[in-house]
Amino acid sequence: MVDMRIKLGEKISLDNPLMTASGTFGYGNELSDVLDINNYGGIVTKSLSIEPRIGNPPPRIVETHCGMINSIGLANIGVETFLEEKAGFLSDYKGQLIVNIAGRTDDEYFAALKRLTQVDWIQGFEINVSCPNVKEGGIEFGKDPKVLGQLVKELRQLTDKFLMIKLSPNVTDIGIMAEKCQECGADAVAMINTLYGAAIDIYSRKPLINSVIGGLSGPAIKPVAIASVIKASKVIDIPIIGMGGISCGQDVVEFLLAGASAVELGTVHFFNPHAVIEILEFLKKYCDENNISAISDLVGKIDY
Amino acid sequence: MKKYLSSKIISNQQLSKSFFQMDINCPEIVKISEPGQFVNIYFSGDKKIFPRPFSIAGAKNGILKIVYKVVGSQTLQMSRWKSGHDLKILGPLGNKFSIKTGGTHVLIGGGVGIAPMLFLKDSLVTKNSKPYLLIGARNKDEMFLFEDYESELNLSTDDGSHGFRGNVVSYFQALVDSMEKPLHVYCCGPDKMLEVLAAYCKKMKFDLQVSIEKVMACGMGLCQGCATKTKTESGEIKYSLVCKDGPVYNAGDVFFNG
């Protein structure tokens, strides 16, 4: 029997290293008739903001080679509706429930975190710092180490629960951002959020999504994500949750070797609803065949 | 309760120049499918990652039928699948037509939009109704259903190579006086056609339900990619997810350019 458990610092233990990536798994209940959600060690919800958001106008998605570009605009039901409608279902979930929080100002993040940290069936938070900061001219919170550090420091004051920052790859050096998060008290970092992406219809000459530039995800971005995890793991000691283009068990092993303690499955949910089951099977078989007794033994074991 | 299954193709036959019919053995999905709903079909090892959604064109005796048109690499790949091929399928997805009682049912399909109308017709026939079925195609080569004893079948082609010359909405307008009122109209086809029909039905005060199409990734509300602008009953504007809240809408609630 392979020990699949993973510890993310002192606050969170996962039954296995597989989590869901925000925005690719709804609020957890949408896939529940197709699979048992207890297959996931952790669930990260869709981004929630303090007030509901209707999201961006269509077209919101376009398929690209081995990937997709999205511009959903953080459409979500808002914190209060989430708590009213999803409590019943999610409080039965046996794994670790992480709520992803988005905001357009510091205050929006603070308000959402203050409210959600009081809820006992929520074990931790993932902070989406790829939102435009409306007070700073729309520059994303996660782009400037000073702005990012300040935000993390203040969020840290508001909760003792697990606090993880989801980093954008659209920066010069993701290692600097990861270091900043560690210095300011984050329990973990998750990487990578989507890469910038755009596509154009050559006949109408129109951009293929509403916002012109959106977020690229899917198998196409996996090498960028692996490189980011390697870079970050060299400069921080807090756990890294790796994501970006995972579509099979081999990909998960690669992330663990690169230095991720756990991973999030994202776009794969759209093209293989049973991915989590197939990946778990592979991981057990891989560990058995390679005499690995605990999956945590793989973390950071890239052989330079 | 949608199901995600591995199912076998029973037959996959060419109906016309670019239309195919695939019969799939999946009793679990057939049992719970309703007219208007769709299924996702999955592909592996391809540069294109999204599954493709197909309206259910029939569901009985454990066999799910889809009618599809070859328009790109994925449907071309499908057209080459032989009987016995295992495919991954998810469904039933989306909402359904609300079947009205009394009056005359008029089913209008433009192009591949005929697919959900065939299932709706089956369902009406079991309710002892003989609906009108109006099918519009570009030309005779794209037409595949030439007789049908269960419905009042009326065919039109844009170029006049078979049946009425002109689009299927004009044909409906030409036939409408002979139809016993009240009318319940159901339609699936290109946006432009739905828009014209919606304006006409509004003027004539005919009740119209439309099945609309959008690019989808997940097909079940996970990604929120297939949003379209709609009106709620109270007139409020919202983004509705075609995969989950649709694909069937009351025509008056849809913005066809949204």
PDB file of C-alpha atoms in Angstrom, chain B residues 45 62 64 84 99 103 142 161 222:
ATOM      1  CA  GLY B  45      -4.572  12.538 -28.293  1.00  0.00           C
ATOM      2  CA  GLY B  62     -31.199   1.588 -25.401  1.00  0.00           C
ATOM      3  CA  LEU B  64     -28.905   6.916 -28.610  1.00  0.00           C
ATOM      4  CA  GLY B  84     -17.828  -1.443 -32.667  1.00  0.00           C
ATOM      5  CA  ILE B  99     -43.958  20.127 -24.612  1.00  0.00           C
ATOM      6  CA  GLY B 103     -52.903  22.982 -30.378  1.00  0.00           C
ATOM      7  CA  GLU B 142     -27.700  18.258 -47.973  1.00  0.00           C
ATOM      8  CA  SER B 161     -33.372  21.841 -55.879  1.00  0.00           C
ATOM      9  CA  LEU B 222     -17.856  24.092 -14.710  1.00  0.00           C
TER      10      LEU B 222
END
